[in-house]
Short mmCIF file of N, CA and C in Angstrom, two decimals:
data_model
loop_
_atom_site.label_atom_id
_atom_site.label_comp_id
_atom_site.label_asym_id
_atom_site.label_seq_id
_atom_site.Cartn_x
_atom_site.Cartn_y
_atom_site.Cartn_z
N ASP A 17 71.93 116.26 96.45
CA ASP A 17 70.85 117.18 96.76
C ASP A 17 71.12 118.56 96.17
N ASP A 18 71.77 118.62 95.04
CA ASP A 18 72.09 119.86 94.35
C ASP A 18 72.96 120.81 95.17
N ALA A 19 73.66 120.26 96.16
CA ALA A 19 74.58 121.07 96.95
C ALA A 19 75.91 121.19 96.19
N ALA A 20 76.62 122.26 96.45
CA ALA A 20 77.92 122.46 95.81
C ALA A 20 78.91 121.42 96.36
N PRO A 21 79.77 120.89 95.50
CA PRO A 21 80.77 119.93 95.98
C PRO A 21 81.77 120.62 96.92
N VAL A 22 82.30 119.86 97.86
CA VAL A 22 83.26 120.41 98.81
C VAL A 22 84.62 119.73 98.74
N GLY A 23 84.72 118.64 97.99
CA GLY A 23 85.99 117.94 97.90
C GLY A 23 85.86 116.67 97.08
N ILE A 24 86.89 115.86 97.14
CA ILE A 24 86.93 114.61 96.39
C ILE A 24 87.00 113.47 97.41
N CYS A 25 86.11 112.50 97.29
CA CYS A 25 86.16 111.34 98.18
C CYS A 25 87.30 110.43 97.73
N GLY A 26 87.65 109.48 98.58
CA GLY A 26 88.78 108.59 98.29
C GLY A 26 88.60 107.77 97.03
N SER A 27 87.42 107.19 96.85
CA SER A 27 87.21 106.39 95.65
C SER A 27 87.18 107.28 94.40
N GLY A 28 86.66 108.49 94.55
CA GLY A 28 86.68 109.45 93.45
C GLY A 28 88.10 109.84 93.08
N LEU A 29 88.95 109.97 94.09
CA LEU A 29 90.37 110.28 93.85
C LEU A 29 91.03 109.19 93.03
N VAL A 30 90.79 107.94 93.40
CA VAL A 30 91.37 106.81 92.67
C VAL A 30 90.89 106.81 91.22
N ASP A 31 89.59 107.03 91.02
CA ASP A 31 89.05 107.07 89.65
C ASP A 31 89.61 108.25 88.85
N LEU A 32 89.73 109.41 89.50
CA LEU A 32 90.24 110.60 88.82
C LEU A 32 91.69 110.40 88.40
N VAL A 33 92.51 109.90 89.29
CA VAL A 33 93.93 109.68 88.96
C VAL A 33 94.04 108.65 87.83
N ALA A 34 93.23 107.60 87.88
CA ALA A 34 93.26 106.60 86.80
C ALA A 34 92.85 107.22 85.46
N ALA A 35 91.82 108.07 85.48
CA ALA A 35 91.36 108.71 84.24
C ALA A 35 92.42 109.66 83.69
N LEU A 36 93.08 110.40 84.56
CA LEU A 36 94.13 111.33 84.11
C LEU A 36 95.33 110.57 83.55
N LEU A 37 95.64 109.45 84.15
CA LEU A 37 96.73 108.61 83.64
C LEU A 37 96.36 108.06 82.27
N GLU A 38 95.14 107.59 82.14
CA GLU A 38 94.68 107.05 80.86
C GLU A 38 94.69 108.13 79.77
N ALA A 39 94.35 109.37 80.13
CA ALA A 39 94.32 110.48 79.17
C ALA A 39 95.70 111.02 78.84
N GLY A 40 96.71 110.61 79.61
CA GLY A 40 98.06 111.12 79.38
C GLY A 40 98.33 112.43 80.09
N VAL A 41 97.39 112.91 80.87
CA VAL A 41 97.58 114.15 81.63
C VAL A 41 98.48 113.88 82.84
N LEU A 42 98.55 112.63 83.24
CA LEU A 42 99.54 112.16 84.23
C LEU A 42 100.47 111.23 83.49
N ASP A 43 101.76 111.35 83.74
CA ASP A 43 102.68 110.38 83.16
C ASP A 43 102.95 109.27 84.17
N ALA A 44 103.73 108.28 83.77
CA ALA A 44 103.98 107.12 84.63
C ALA A 44 104.66 107.50 85.94
N SER A 45 105.39 108.60 85.95
CA SER A 45 106.03 109.04 87.18
C SER A 45 105.06 109.74 88.12
N GLY A 46 103.85 110.06 87.61
CA GLY A 46 102.85 110.74 88.41
C GLY A 46 102.85 112.25 88.23
N ARG A 47 103.61 112.73 87.27
CA ARG A 47 103.68 114.18 87.04
C ARG A 47 102.50 114.64 86.20
N LEU A 48 101.83 115.71 86.68
CA LEU A 48 100.75 116.33 85.91
C LEU A 48 101.35 117.04 84.71
N ARG A 49 100.76 116.82 83.54
CA ARG A 49 101.29 117.40 82.30
C ARG A 49 100.25 118.28 81.64
N ASP A 50 100.71 119.43 81.17
CA ASP A 50 99.83 120.34 80.44
C ASP A 50 100.19 120.40 78.96
N ASP A 51 101.10 119.54 78.53
CA ASP A 51 101.60 119.58 77.15
C ASP A 51 101.14 118.39 76.32
N THR A 52 99.98 117.85 76.62
CA THR A 52 99.46 116.73 75.85
C THR A 52 98.28 117.21 75.01
N PRO A 53 97.93 116.47 73.97
CA PRO A 53 96.81 116.90 73.12
C PRO A 53 95.43 116.71 73.76
N ASP A 54 95.36 115.97 74.85
CA ASP A 54 94.05 115.74 75.47
C ASP A 54 93.49 117.05 76.01
N PRO A 55 92.21 117.33 75.79
CA PRO A 55 91.61 118.59 76.27
C PRO A 55 91.71 118.77 77.79
N LEU A 56 91.82 117.68 78.53
CA LEU A 56 91.95 117.80 79.99
C LEU A 56 93.26 118.48 80.40
N ALA A 57 94.24 118.47 79.52
CA ALA A 57 95.53 119.10 79.84
C ALA A 57 95.37 120.59 80.08
N ALA A 58 94.35 121.21 79.50
CA ALA A 58 94.11 122.64 79.71
C ALA A 58 93.72 122.95 81.15
N ARG A 59 93.35 121.92 81.90
CA ARG A 59 92.97 122.11 83.31
C ARG A 59 94.16 122.01 84.26
N VAL A 60 95.34 121.74 83.73
CA VAL A 60 96.55 121.69 84.57
C VAL A 60 97.09 123.10 84.70
N VAL A 61 97.22 123.55 85.94
CA VAL A 61 97.66 124.93 86.23
C VAL A 61 98.69 124.91 87.35
N GLU A 62 99.26 126.08 87.60
CA GLU A 62 100.12 126.26 88.78
C GLU A 62 99.27 126.94 89.85
N ARG A 63 99.22 126.36 91.04
CA ARG A 63 98.48 126.93 92.17
C ARG A 63 99.38 126.90 93.38
N ASP A 64 99.64 128.06 93.94
CA ASP A 64 100.47 128.16 95.15
C ASP A 64 101.80 127.44 94.98
N GLY A 65 102.38 127.58 93.80
CA GLY A 65 103.68 126.99 93.53
C GLY A 65 103.66 125.50 93.23
N LEU A 66 102.47 124.91 93.13
CA LEU A 66 102.34 123.48 92.82
C LEU A 66 101.50 123.30 91.56
N ARG A 67 101.83 122.25 90.82
CA ARG A 67 100.97 121.89 89.71
C ARG A 67 99.67 121.36 90.29
N ALA A 68 98.57 121.63 89.59
CA ALA A 68 97.27 121.16 90.04
C ALA A 68 96.38 120.94 88.83
N PHE A 69 95.42 120.06 89.01
CA PHE A 69 94.40 119.80 87.99
C PHE A 69 93.09 120.36 88.53
N ILE A 70 92.46 121.24 87.76
CA ILE A 70 91.20 121.84 88.19
C ILE A 70 90.08 120.83 87.99
N VAL A 71 89.47 120.41 89.09
CA VAL A 71 88.35 119.48 89.04
C VAL A 71 87.05 120.27 88.89
N ASP A 72 86.87 121.27 89.74
CA ASP A 72 85.68 122.13 89.70
C ASP A 72 86.13 123.53 90.09
N ASP A 73 86.34 124.37 89.09
CA ASP A 73 86.87 125.72 89.34
C ASP A 73 85.92 126.54 90.20
N GLY A 74 84.63 126.43 89.95
CA GLY A 74 83.66 127.20 90.71
C GLY A 74 83.66 126.87 92.19
N ALA A 75 83.88 125.60 92.51
CA ALA A 75 83.91 125.17 93.91
C ALA A 75 85.33 125.20 94.49
N GLY A 76 86.30 125.52 93.64
CA GLY A 76 87.69 125.58 94.11
C GLY A 76 88.29 124.22 94.41
N ILE A 77 87.81 123.18 93.73
CA ILE A 77 88.31 121.83 93.97
C ILE A 77 89.39 121.51 92.94
N VAL A 78 90.57 121.21 93.45
CA VAL A 78 91.69 120.86 92.59
C VAL A 78 92.35 119.58 93.10
N LEU A 79 93.01 118.92 92.20
CA LEU A 79 93.85 117.78 92.52
C LEU A 79 95.28 118.29 92.38
N THR A 80 96.01 118.35 93.48
CA THR A 80 97.38 118.88 93.42
C THR A 80 98.38 117.78 93.11
N GLN A 81 99.55 118.22 92.72
CA GLN A 81 100.64 117.27 92.49
C GLN A 81 100.91 116.48 93.78
N LYS A 82 100.79 117.15 94.91
CA LYS A 82 100.98 116.47 96.20
C LYS A 82 99.92 115.38 96.41
N ASP A 83 98.68 115.65 96.02
CA ASP A 83 97.61 114.64 96.12
C ASP A 83 97.96 113.41 95.30
N VAL A 84 98.50 113.63 94.10
CA VAL A 84 98.88 112.52 93.23
C VAL A 84 100.00 111.72 93.90
N ARG A 85 100.99 112.40 94.46
CA ARG A 85 102.10 111.71 95.12
C ARG A 85 101.61 110.87 96.30
N GLU A 86 100.69 111.41 97.09
CA GLU A 86 100.16 110.66 98.22
C GLU A 86 99.37 109.44 97.75
N THR A 87 98.68 109.57 96.64
CA THR A 87 97.96 108.44 96.06
C THR A 87 98.96 107.38 95.61
N GLN A 88 100.05 107.81 94.99
CA GLN A 88 101.09 106.86 94.58
C GLN A 88 101.66 106.12 95.78
N LEU A 89 101.92 106.82 96.87
CA LEU A 89 102.47 106.18 98.07
C LEU A 89 101.50 105.13 98.61
N ALA A 90 100.23 105.47 98.69
CA ALA A 90 99.24 104.53 99.22
C ALA A 90 99.11 103.30 98.32
N LEU A 91 99.01 103.51 97.02
CA LEU A 91 98.87 102.38 96.09
C LEU A 91 100.13 101.53 96.06
N ALA A 92 101.30 102.15 96.15
CA ALA A 92 102.55 101.38 96.16
C ALA A 92 102.62 100.51 97.41
N ALA A 93 102.14 101.01 98.52
CA ALA A 93 102.13 100.22 99.76
C ALA A 93 101.19 99.02 99.61
N VAL A 94 100.02 99.25 99.03
CA VAL A 94 99.07 98.16 98.83
C VAL A 94 99.66 97.11 97.89
N ARG A 95 100.21 97.57 96.76
CA ARG A 95 100.75 96.62 95.78
C ARG A 95 101.93 95.85 96.36
N THR A 96 102.78 96.53 97.13
CA THR A 96 103.92 95.86 97.74
C THR A 96 103.44 94.81 98.73
N ALA A 97 102.43 95.13 99.51
CA ALA A 97 101.88 94.16 100.46
C ALA A 97 101.32 92.95 99.72
N VAL A 98 100.57 93.18 98.65
CA VAL A 98 100.01 92.09 97.85
C VAL A 98 101.13 91.21 97.31
N ASP A 99 102.15 91.83 96.71
CA ASP A 99 103.25 91.06 96.11
C ASP A 99 104.01 90.25 97.16
N LEU A 100 104.28 90.85 98.32
CA LEU A 100 105.02 90.14 99.36
C LEU A 100 104.19 89.00 99.96
N LEU A 101 102.90 89.23 100.15
CA LEU A 101 102.04 88.15 100.64
C LEU A 101 102.00 86.98 99.66
N LEU A 102 101.90 87.30 98.38
CA LEU A 102 101.89 86.24 97.37
C LEU A 102 103.22 85.49 97.34
N ALA A 103 104.31 86.21 97.45
CA ALA A 103 105.64 85.58 97.45
C ALA A 103 105.79 84.67 98.67
N GLU A 104 105.35 85.13 99.82
CA GLU A 104 105.45 84.32 101.04
C GLU A 104 104.56 83.09 100.97
N ALA A 105 103.46 83.18 100.23
CA ALA A 105 102.53 82.06 100.10
C ALA A 105 102.93 81.11 98.97
N GLY A 106 104.03 81.39 98.31
CA GLY A 106 104.47 80.53 97.22
C GLY A 106 103.91 80.93 95.87
N HIS A 107 103.69 82.21 95.68
CA HIS A 107 103.21 82.77 94.41
C HIS A 107 101.90 82.13 93.96
N VAL A 108 100.97 82.01 94.87
CA VAL A 108 99.64 81.50 94.52
C VAL A 108 98.93 82.52 93.64
N ASP A 109 97.97 82.03 92.88
CA ASP A 109 97.16 82.90 92.02
C ASP A 109 95.72 82.76 92.48
N PRO A 110 95.22 83.71 93.28
CA PRO A 110 93.88 83.54 93.85
C PRO A 110 92.78 83.54 92.80
N ALA A 111 91.80 82.69 93.02
CA ALA A 111 90.65 82.63 92.11
C ALA A 111 89.72 83.81 92.35
N ASP A 112 89.65 84.25 93.60
CA ASP A 112 88.79 85.37 93.98
C ASP A 112 89.59 86.37 94.78
N VAL A 113 89.33 87.64 94.54
CA VAL A 113 89.97 88.72 95.29
C VAL A 113 88.85 89.56 95.90
N VAL A 114 88.80 89.57 97.23
CA VAL A 114 87.73 90.27 97.93
C VAL A 114 88.32 91.49 98.62
N ILE A 115 87.76 92.65 98.32
CA ILE A 115 88.20 93.90 98.95
C ILE A 115 87.14 94.28 99.97
N ALA A 116 87.59 94.43 101.20
CA ALA A 116 86.68 94.73 102.30
C ALA A 116 86.81 96.19 102.71
N GLY A 117 85.89 96.61 103.55
CA GLY A 117 85.92 97.96 104.10
C GLY A 117 84.89 98.86 103.45
N GLY A 118 84.43 99.81 104.21
CA GLY A 118 83.45 100.76 103.70
C GLY A 118 84.00 101.55 102.52
N PHE A 119 85.26 101.96 102.62
CA PHE A 119 85.91 102.69 101.53
C PHE A 119 86.07 101.79 100.31
N GLY A 120 86.53 100.56 100.55
CA GLY A 120 86.76 99.61 99.47
C GLY A 120 85.53 99.31 98.65
N ARG A 121 84.36 99.39 99.29
CA ARG A 121 83.11 99.09 98.60
C ARG A 121 82.86 100.03 97.42
N HIS A 122 83.44 101.22 97.46
CA HIS A 122 83.18 102.22 96.43
C HIS A 122 84.27 102.29 95.36
N LEU A 123 85.29 101.47 95.49
CA LEU A 123 86.37 101.48 94.51
C LEU A 123 85.97 100.72 93.25
N ARG A 124 86.64 101.01 92.16
CA ARG A 124 86.45 100.27 90.91
C ARG A 124 87.70 99.43 90.67
N ALA A 125 87.48 98.18 90.37
CA ALA A 125 88.60 97.28 90.10
C ALA A 125 89.44 97.80 88.94
N SER A 126 88.79 98.34 87.92
CA SER A 126 89.53 98.82 86.75
C SER A 126 90.48 99.97 87.12
N SER A 127 90.06 100.84 88.03
CA SER A 127 90.93 101.94 88.45
C SER A 127 92.10 101.42 89.28
N LEU A 128 91.84 100.47 90.16
CA LEU A 128 92.93 99.89 90.96
C LEU A 128 93.97 99.22 90.08
N VAL A 129 93.50 98.50 89.07
CA VAL A 129 94.43 97.84 88.14
C VAL A 129 95.18 98.87 87.31
N ARG A 130 94.48 99.87 86.80
CA ARG A 130 95.13 100.90 85.95
C ARG A 130 96.24 101.61 86.70
N LEU A 131 96.06 101.82 88.01
CA LEU A 131 97.07 102.52 88.81
C LEU A 131 98.13 101.58 89.37
N GLY A 132 97.99 100.29 89.12
CA GLY A 132 99.00 99.34 89.58
C GLY A 132 98.78 98.81 90.98
N GLY A 133 97.65 99.14 91.60
CA GLY A 133 97.38 98.65 92.95
C GLY A 133 97.13 97.16 92.99
N LEU A 134 96.61 96.61 91.90
CA LEU A 134 96.35 95.18 91.78
C LEU A 134 96.85 94.70 90.42
N PRO A 135 97.23 93.42 90.33
CA PRO A 135 97.67 92.88 89.04
C PRO A 135 96.53 92.90 88.01
N GLN A 136 96.87 93.12 86.76
CA GLN A 136 95.90 93.16 85.66
C GLN A 136 95.03 91.91 85.62
N ALA A 137 95.63 90.75 85.84
CA ALA A 137 94.90 89.49 85.75
C ALA A 137 93.79 89.36 86.79
N TRP A 138 93.81 90.19 87.81
CA TRP A 138 92.82 90.09 88.87
C TRP A 138 91.56 90.90 88.62
N GLU A 139 91.57 91.77 87.64
CA GLU A 139 90.46 92.72 87.47
C GLU A 139 89.09 92.04 87.46
N SER A 140 88.96 90.94 86.75
CA SER A 140 87.65 90.26 86.66
C SER A 140 87.36 89.41 87.90
N ARG A 141 88.33 89.24 88.77
CA ARG A 141 88.15 88.40 89.97
C ARG A 141 87.76 89.20 91.21
N VAL A 142 87.78 90.52 91.09
CA VAL A 142 87.57 91.37 92.26
C VAL A 142 86.09 91.48 92.60
N SER A 143 85.81 91.32 93.90
CA SER A 143 84.47 91.62 94.41
C SER A 143 84.65 92.48 95.66
N PHE A 144 83.60 93.16 96.04
CA PHE A 144 83.67 94.10 97.14
C PHE A 144 82.71 93.64 98.24
N ALA A 145 83.23 93.50 99.45
CA ALA A 145 82.46 92.91 100.55
C ALA A 145 81.89 93.94 101.51
N GLY A 146 82.25 95.20 101.38
CA GLY A 146 81.75 96.22 102.30
C GLY A 146 82.40 96.12 103.67
N ASN A 147 81.68 96.53 104.69
CA ASN A 147 82.22 96.62 106.04
C ASN A 147 82.20 95.25 106.72
N THR A 148 83.19 94.43 106.44
CA THR A 148 83.24 93.08 106.99
C THR A 148 83.54 93.08 108.48
N ALA A 149 84.20 94.10 109.00
CA ALA A 149 84.46 94.17 110.44
C ALA A 149 83.14 94.30 111.19
N LEU A 150 82.25 95.12 110.68
CA LEU A 150 80.95 95.29 111.31
C LEU A 150 80.14 93.99 111.22
N MET A 151 80.17 93.35 110.05
CA MET A 151 79.46 92.08 109.90
C MET A 151 80.01 91.04 110.87
N GLY A 152 81.33 90.98 110.99
CA GLY A 152 81.95 90.03 111.91
C GLY A 152 81.57 90.30 113.36
N ALA A 153 81.54 91.56 113.74
CA ALA A 153 81.14 91.91 115.11
C ALA A 153 79.70 91.48 115.38
N ARG A 154 78.83 91.69 114.42
CA ARG A 154 77.43 91.26 114.58
C ARG A 154 77.33 89.75 114.72
N MET A 155 78.12 89.04 113.90
CA MET A 155 78.10 87.58 113.97
C MET A 155 78.60 87.09 115.34
N LEU A 156 79.64 87.72 115.86
CA LEU A 156 80.17 87.33 117.16
C LEU A 156 79.15 87.57 118.27
N LEU A 157 78.42 88.65 118.15
CA LEU A 157 77.39 88.95 119.15
C LEU A 157 76.20 88.00 119.06
N ALA A 158 76.02 87.40 117.88
CA ALA A 158 74.84 86.57 117.64
C ALA A 158 74.96 85.16 118.19
N GLY A 159 76.17 84.66 118.39
CA GLY A 159 76.23 83.29 118.89
C GLY A 159 77.62 82.73 119.04
N THR A 160 77.70 81.60 119.74
CA THR A 160 78.99 80.98 120.06
C THR A 160 79.62 80.30 118.85
N GLU A 161 78.82 79.86 117.89
CA GLU A 161 79.39 79.19 116.71
C GLU A 161 80.35 80.14 115.97
N ALA A 162 79.93 81.39 115.82
CA ALA A 162 80.78 82.38 115.16
C ALA A 162 82.03 82.64 115.99
N CYS A 163 81.90 82.66 117.31
CA CYS A 163 83.07 82.86 118.18
C CYS A 163 84.08 81.73 118.02
N GLU A 164 83.58 80.51 117.95
CA GLU A 164 84.46 79.35 117.77
C GLU A 164 85.16 79.40 116.42
N ARG A 165 84.42 79.74 115.40
CA ARG A 165 85.00 79.85 114.04
C ARG A 165 86.06 80.95 114.00
N ALA A 166 85.79 82.07 114.65
CA ALA A 166 86.76 83.17 114.70
C ALA A 166 88.02 82.74 115.44
N ALA A 167 87.88 82.01 116.51
CA ALA A 167 89.04 81.53 117.28
C ALA A 167 89.87 80.55 116.44
N ASP A 168 89.20 79.68 115.69
CA ASP A 168 89.92 78.74 114.81
C ASP A 168 90.71 79.49 113.74
N LEU A 169 90.06 80.47 113.13
CA LEU A 169 90.73 81.26 112.09
C LEU A 169 91.91 82.03 112.67
N ALA A 170 91.71 82.64 113.83
CA ALA A 170 92.78 83.43 114.46
C ALA A 170 93.99 82.57 114.80
N SER A 171 93.77 81.34 115.19
CA SER A 171 94.90 80.47 115.54
C SER A 171 95.70 80.04 114.32
N ALA A 172 95.09 80.13 113.13
CA ALA A 172 95.77 79.72 111.91
C ALA A 172 96.44 80.88 111.17
N VAL A 173 96.24 82.10 111.64
CA VAL A 173 96.77 83.27 110.95
C VAL A 173 98.27 83.40 111.18
N GLU A 174 98.98 83.72 110.11
CA GLU A 174 100.40 84.04 110.21
C GLU A 174 100.56 85.53 109.91
N THR A 175 101.46 86.17 110.62
CA THR A 175 101.69 87.60 110.45
C THR A 175 102.91 87.82 109.57
N LEU A 176 102.80 88.76 108.65
CA LEU A 176 103.92 89.17 107.82
C LEU A 176 104.19 90.63 108.13
N ASP A 177 105.31 90.90 108.79
CA ASP A 177 105.65 92.28 109.16
C ASP A 177 106.31 92.96 107.97
N LEU A 178 105.52 93.76 107.28
CA LEU A 178 106.02 94.41 106.07
C LEU A 178 107.11 95.43 106.38
N ALA A 179 106.99 96.11 107.50
CA ALA A 179 107.96 97.16 107.83
C ALA A 179 109.38 96.62 107.98
N THR A 180 109.51 95.38 108.39
CA THR A 180 110.85 94.81 108.58
C THR A 180 111.21 93.80 107.51
N HIS A 181 110.34 93.60 106.54
CA HIS A 181 110.61 92.62 105.48
C HIS A 181 111.78 93.11 104.63
N PRO A 182 112.78 92.27 104.39
CA PRO A 182 113.97 92.71 103.65
C PRO A 182 113.70 93.18 102.22
N ALA A 183 112.63 92.71 101.61
CA ALA A 183 112.34 93.10 100.23
C ALA A 183 111.38 94.28 100.13
N PHE A 184 110.87 94.75 101.27
CA PHE A 184 109.82 95.77 101.21
C PHE A 184 110.29 97.04 100.51
N GLN A 185 111.38 97.61 100.93
CA GLN A 185 111.81 98.92 100.41
C GLN A 185 112.02 98.90 98.90
N ALA A 186 112.72 97.90 98.40
CA ALA A 186 112.99 97.83 96.96
C ALA A 186 111.69 97.67 96.16
N ARG A 187 110.82 96.80 96.64
CA ARG A 187 109.55 96.58 95.93
C ARG A 187 108.67 97.84 96.00
N PHE A 188 108.67 98.48 97.15
CA PHE A 188 107.87 99.69 97.33
C PHE A 188 108.32 100.77 96.36
N VAL A 189 109.61 101.00 96.28
CA VAL A 189 110.13 102.03 95.37
C VAL A 189 109.77 101.71 93.92
N SER A 190 109.87 100.45 93.53
CA SER A 190 109.53 100.11 92.15
C SER A 190 108.04 100.22 91.88
N ALA A 191 107.21 100.10 92.91
CA ALA A 191 105.75 100.19 92.75
C ALA A 191 105.26 101.64 92.71
N LEU A 192 106.14 102.61 92.97
CA LEU A 192 105.71 104.01 92.96
C LEU A 192 105.37 104.52 91.57
N THR A 193 105.92 103.91 90.54
CA THR A 193 105.65 104.33 89.17
C THR A 193 104.37 103.67 88.69
N PHE A 194 103.51 104.45 88.04
CA PHE A 194 102.28 103.89 87.49
C PHE A 194 102.62 102.99 86.30
N PRO A 195 101.81 101.98 86.04
CA PRO A 195 102.05 101.14 84.87
C PRO A 195 101.94 101.98 83.59
N GLY A 196 102.77 101.67 82.63
CA GLY A 196 102.78 102.40 81.36
C GLY A 196 101.61 102.01 80.54
#
């Protein structure tokens, strides 16, 4: 509505970090660089003692080095969870990858793959399901058949405690670096 921007949404953050990585303004370690030939490098500045990328100078919107690090932590956790789940399942290769959630609906598969959140081979397999929790709640309220199906599914679920998994820490640390 022609209003001034006030910040960066989560999916926009993922796309922005992926674009900066692709342009070389971010290196694989996640460091913002101002010494590359890409014109976007001119937007890397020091702000309050931190490196930052100016997204919209007029609105005061910047992507800080800290923002990049937090994005790396989140994506490394996702990738580590994916890798450990696949390992526990016997290294299956899913035909379809469905990302759920209101936030997930706005993500781009290409950005998730570029940042290492998902394996490259999955990019064409990704679909977005939106708010599946809300859909499930509606289905449960609509009838007993959905309740029975939910109970059957719940009884077959196995839990993988990532926090105590012996391989979590090593895999997490290795997933912190963006793919080259």
